[in-house]
mmCIF file of C-alpha atoms in Angstrom:
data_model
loop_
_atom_site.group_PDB
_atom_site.id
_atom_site.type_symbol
_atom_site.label_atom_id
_atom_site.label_comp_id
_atom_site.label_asym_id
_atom_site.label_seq_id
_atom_site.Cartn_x
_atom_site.Cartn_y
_atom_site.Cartn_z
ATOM 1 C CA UNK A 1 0.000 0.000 0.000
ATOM 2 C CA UNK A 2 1.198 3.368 -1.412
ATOM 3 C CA UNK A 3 1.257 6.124 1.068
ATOM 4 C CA UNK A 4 -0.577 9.293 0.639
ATOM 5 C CA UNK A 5 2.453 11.989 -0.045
ATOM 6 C CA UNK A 6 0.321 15.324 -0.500
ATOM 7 C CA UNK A 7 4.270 17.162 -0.606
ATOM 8 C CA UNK A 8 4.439 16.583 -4.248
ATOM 9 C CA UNK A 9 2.411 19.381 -4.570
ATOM 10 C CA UNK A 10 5.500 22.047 -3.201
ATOM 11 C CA UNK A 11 6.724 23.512 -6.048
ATOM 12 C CA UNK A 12 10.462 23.535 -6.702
ATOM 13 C CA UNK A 13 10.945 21.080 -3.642
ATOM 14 C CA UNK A 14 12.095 17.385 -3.909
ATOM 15 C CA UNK A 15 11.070 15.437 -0.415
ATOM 16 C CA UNK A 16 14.134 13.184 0.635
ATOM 17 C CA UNK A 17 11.652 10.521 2.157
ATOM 18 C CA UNK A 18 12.188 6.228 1.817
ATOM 19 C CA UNK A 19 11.574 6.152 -1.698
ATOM 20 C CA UNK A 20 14.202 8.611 -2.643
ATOM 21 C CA UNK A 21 16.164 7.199 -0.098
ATOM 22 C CA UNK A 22 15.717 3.637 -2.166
ATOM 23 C CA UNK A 23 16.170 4.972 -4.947
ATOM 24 C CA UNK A 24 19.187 7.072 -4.592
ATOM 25 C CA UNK A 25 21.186 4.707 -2.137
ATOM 26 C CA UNK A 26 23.995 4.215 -4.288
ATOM 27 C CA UNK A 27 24.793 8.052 -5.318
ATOM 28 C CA UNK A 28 24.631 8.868 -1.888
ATOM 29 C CA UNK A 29 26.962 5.915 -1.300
ATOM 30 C CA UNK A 30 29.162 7.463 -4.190
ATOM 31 C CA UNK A 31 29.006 10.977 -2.641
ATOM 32 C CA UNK A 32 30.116 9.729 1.125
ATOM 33 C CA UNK A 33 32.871 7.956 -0.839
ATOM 34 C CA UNK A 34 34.552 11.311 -1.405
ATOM 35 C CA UNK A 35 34.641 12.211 2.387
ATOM 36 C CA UNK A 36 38.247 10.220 1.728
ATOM 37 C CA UNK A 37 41.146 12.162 0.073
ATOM 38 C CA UNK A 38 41.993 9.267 -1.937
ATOM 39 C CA UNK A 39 38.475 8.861 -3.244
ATOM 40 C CA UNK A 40 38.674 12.486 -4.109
ATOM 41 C CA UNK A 41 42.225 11.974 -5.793
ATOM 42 C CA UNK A 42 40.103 9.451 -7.875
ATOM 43 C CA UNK A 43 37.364 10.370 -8.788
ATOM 44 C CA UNK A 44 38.936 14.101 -9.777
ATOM 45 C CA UNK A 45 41.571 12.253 -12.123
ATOM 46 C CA UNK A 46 38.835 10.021 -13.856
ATOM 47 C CA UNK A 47 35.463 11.066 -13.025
ATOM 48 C CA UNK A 48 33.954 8.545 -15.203
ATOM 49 C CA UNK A 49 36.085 5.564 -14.529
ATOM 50 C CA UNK A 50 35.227 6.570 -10.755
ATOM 51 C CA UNK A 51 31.818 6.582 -11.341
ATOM 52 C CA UNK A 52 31.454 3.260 -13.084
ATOM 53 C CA UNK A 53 32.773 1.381 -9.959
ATOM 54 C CA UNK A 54 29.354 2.420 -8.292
ATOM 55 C CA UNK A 55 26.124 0.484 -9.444
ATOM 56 C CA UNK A 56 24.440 4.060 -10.044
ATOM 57 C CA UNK A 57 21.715 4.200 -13.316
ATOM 58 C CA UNK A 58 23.276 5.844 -16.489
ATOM 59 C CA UNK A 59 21.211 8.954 -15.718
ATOM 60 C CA UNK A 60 22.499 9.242 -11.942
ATOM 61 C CA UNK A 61 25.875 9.137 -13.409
ATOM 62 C CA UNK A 62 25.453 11.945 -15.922
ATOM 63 C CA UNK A 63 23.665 13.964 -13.385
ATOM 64 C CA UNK A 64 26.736 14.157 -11.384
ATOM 65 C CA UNK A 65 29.395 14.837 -14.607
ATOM 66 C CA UNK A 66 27.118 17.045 -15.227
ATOM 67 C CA UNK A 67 27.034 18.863 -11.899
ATOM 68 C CA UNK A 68 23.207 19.090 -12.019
ATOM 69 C CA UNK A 69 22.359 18.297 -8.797
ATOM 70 C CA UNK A 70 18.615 19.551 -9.311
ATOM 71 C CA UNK A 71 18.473 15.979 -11.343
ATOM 72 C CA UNK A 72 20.740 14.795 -8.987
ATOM 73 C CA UNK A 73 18.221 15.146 -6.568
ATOM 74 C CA UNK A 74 15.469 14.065 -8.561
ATOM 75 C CA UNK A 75 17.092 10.657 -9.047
ATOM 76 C CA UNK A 76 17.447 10.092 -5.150
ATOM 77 C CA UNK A 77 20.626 12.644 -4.063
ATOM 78 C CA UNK A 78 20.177 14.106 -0.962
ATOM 79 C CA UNK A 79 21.551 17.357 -1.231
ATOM 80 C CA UNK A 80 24.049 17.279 2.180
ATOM 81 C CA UNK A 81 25.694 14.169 0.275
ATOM 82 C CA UNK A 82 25.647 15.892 -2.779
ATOM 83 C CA UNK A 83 27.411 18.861 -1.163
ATOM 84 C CA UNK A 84 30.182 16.480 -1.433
ATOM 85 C CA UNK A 85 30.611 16.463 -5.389
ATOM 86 C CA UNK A 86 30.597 19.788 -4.908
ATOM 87 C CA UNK A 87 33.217 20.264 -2.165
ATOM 88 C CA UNK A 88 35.521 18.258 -4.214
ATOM 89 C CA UNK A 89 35.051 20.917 -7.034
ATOM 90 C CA UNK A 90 35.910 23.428 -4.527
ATOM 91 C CA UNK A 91 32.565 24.491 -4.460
ATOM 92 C CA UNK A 92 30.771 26.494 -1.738
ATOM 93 C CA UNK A 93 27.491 25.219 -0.408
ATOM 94 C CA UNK A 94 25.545 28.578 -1.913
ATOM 95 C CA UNK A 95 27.745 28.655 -4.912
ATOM 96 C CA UNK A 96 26.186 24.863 -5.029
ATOM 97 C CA UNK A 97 22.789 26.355 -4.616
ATOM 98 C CA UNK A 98 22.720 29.441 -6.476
ATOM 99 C CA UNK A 99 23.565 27.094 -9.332
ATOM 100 C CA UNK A 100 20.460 25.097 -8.355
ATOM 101 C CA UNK A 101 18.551 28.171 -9.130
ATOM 102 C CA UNK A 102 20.226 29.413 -12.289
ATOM 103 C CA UNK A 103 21.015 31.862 -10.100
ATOM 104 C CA UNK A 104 25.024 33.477 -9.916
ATOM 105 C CA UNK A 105 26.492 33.225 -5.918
ATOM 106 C CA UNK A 106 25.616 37.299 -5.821
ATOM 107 C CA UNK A 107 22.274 37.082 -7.181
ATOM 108 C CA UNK A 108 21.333 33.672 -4.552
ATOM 109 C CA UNK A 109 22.771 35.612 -1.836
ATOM 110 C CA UNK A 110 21.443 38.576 -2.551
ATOM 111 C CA UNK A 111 17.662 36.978 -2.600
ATOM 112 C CA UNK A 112 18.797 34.993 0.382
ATOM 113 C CA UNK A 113 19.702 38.169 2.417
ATOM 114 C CA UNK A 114 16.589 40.005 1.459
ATOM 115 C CA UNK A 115 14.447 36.890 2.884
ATOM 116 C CA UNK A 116 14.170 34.470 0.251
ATOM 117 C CA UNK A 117 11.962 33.350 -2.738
ATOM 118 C CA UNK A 118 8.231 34.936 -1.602
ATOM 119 C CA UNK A 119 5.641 32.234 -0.862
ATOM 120 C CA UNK A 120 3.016 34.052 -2.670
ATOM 121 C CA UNK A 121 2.281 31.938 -6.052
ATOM 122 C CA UNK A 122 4.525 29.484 -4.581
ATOM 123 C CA UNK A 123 2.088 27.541 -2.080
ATOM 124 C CA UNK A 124 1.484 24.864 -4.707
ATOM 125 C CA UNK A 125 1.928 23.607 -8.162
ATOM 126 C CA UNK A 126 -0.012 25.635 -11.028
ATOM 127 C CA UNK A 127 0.397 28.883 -9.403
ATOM 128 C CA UNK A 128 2.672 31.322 -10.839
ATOM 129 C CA UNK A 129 5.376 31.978 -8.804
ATOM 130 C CA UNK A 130 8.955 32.455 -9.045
ATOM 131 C CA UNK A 131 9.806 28.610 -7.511
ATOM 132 C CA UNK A 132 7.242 26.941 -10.273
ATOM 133 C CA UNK A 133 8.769 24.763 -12.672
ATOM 134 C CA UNK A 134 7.827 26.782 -15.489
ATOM 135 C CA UNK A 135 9.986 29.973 -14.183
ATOM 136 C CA UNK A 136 13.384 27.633 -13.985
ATOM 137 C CA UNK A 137 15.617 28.216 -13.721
ATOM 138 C CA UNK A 138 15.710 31.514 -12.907
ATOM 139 C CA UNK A 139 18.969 34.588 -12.184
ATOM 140 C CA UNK A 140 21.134 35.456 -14.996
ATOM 141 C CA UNK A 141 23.228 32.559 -15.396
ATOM 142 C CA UNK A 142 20.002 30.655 -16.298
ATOM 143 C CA UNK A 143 18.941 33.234 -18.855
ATOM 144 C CA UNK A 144 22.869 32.730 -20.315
ATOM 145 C CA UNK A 145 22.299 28.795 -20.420
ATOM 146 C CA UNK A 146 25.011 28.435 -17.867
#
């Protein structure tokens, strides 16, 4: 029997609950790897020979030599192990999230620092607010494709 999970509905937000948890446990297994310099070493010298030690799907894979870690996410990551691709990129954890946005590091912190996305049009999926999946990504580097 399914559970009920009426969170879908919160736009721009990916739950971390068992299923994701199932379904993600070997990227997150791959992420904690790099909490060891040597796995670092590794995985920076051949990120794809790395990878393909790991029984990850194709698309997990790709997510992370890709550094999209909204997909990332949506394939099971949970973003505190995921933080860990992006600490061996020597990556900050809002330069990390700003990219999550399409967002530069000023512009995230700068919408950070004056309180954050709004929740009005944001409450659910269909409205129109800035965190809807039709306005993503959003900031200048999205507009730039980068």
């Amino acid at each position: 029997m399914a559970l009920e999970k009426p969170y879908k509905d919160i736009p721009g937000t990916i739950i971390f609950d068992a299923d994701q948890s199932r379904k993600g446990y070997w990227l997150n297994q791959f992420c904690m790897s790099l909490m060891k310099a040597s796995n670092r070493e590794r995985f920076k010298r051949d990120q794809r020979a790395y990878l393909d030690e790991w029984p990850m799907t194709e698309a997990q894979k790709q997510a992370v030599l890709d550094m999209d870690l909204n997909r990332a996410m949506a394939l099971g990551g949970n973003i505190y192990f995921l933080a860990k691709i992006g600490a061996t990129h020597g990556l900050s954890f809002q330069q990390m999230a700003g990219s999550m946005t399409g967002m530069s590091e000023e512009e995230y912190r700068a919408m950070m620092m004056a309180g954050g996305r709004s929740i009005d049009g944001n409450r659910y999926l269909g409205e129109d607010g800035t965190a809807q999946p039709q306005h993503q990504p959003q900031g200048q580097a999205g507009r730039k494709g980068i």
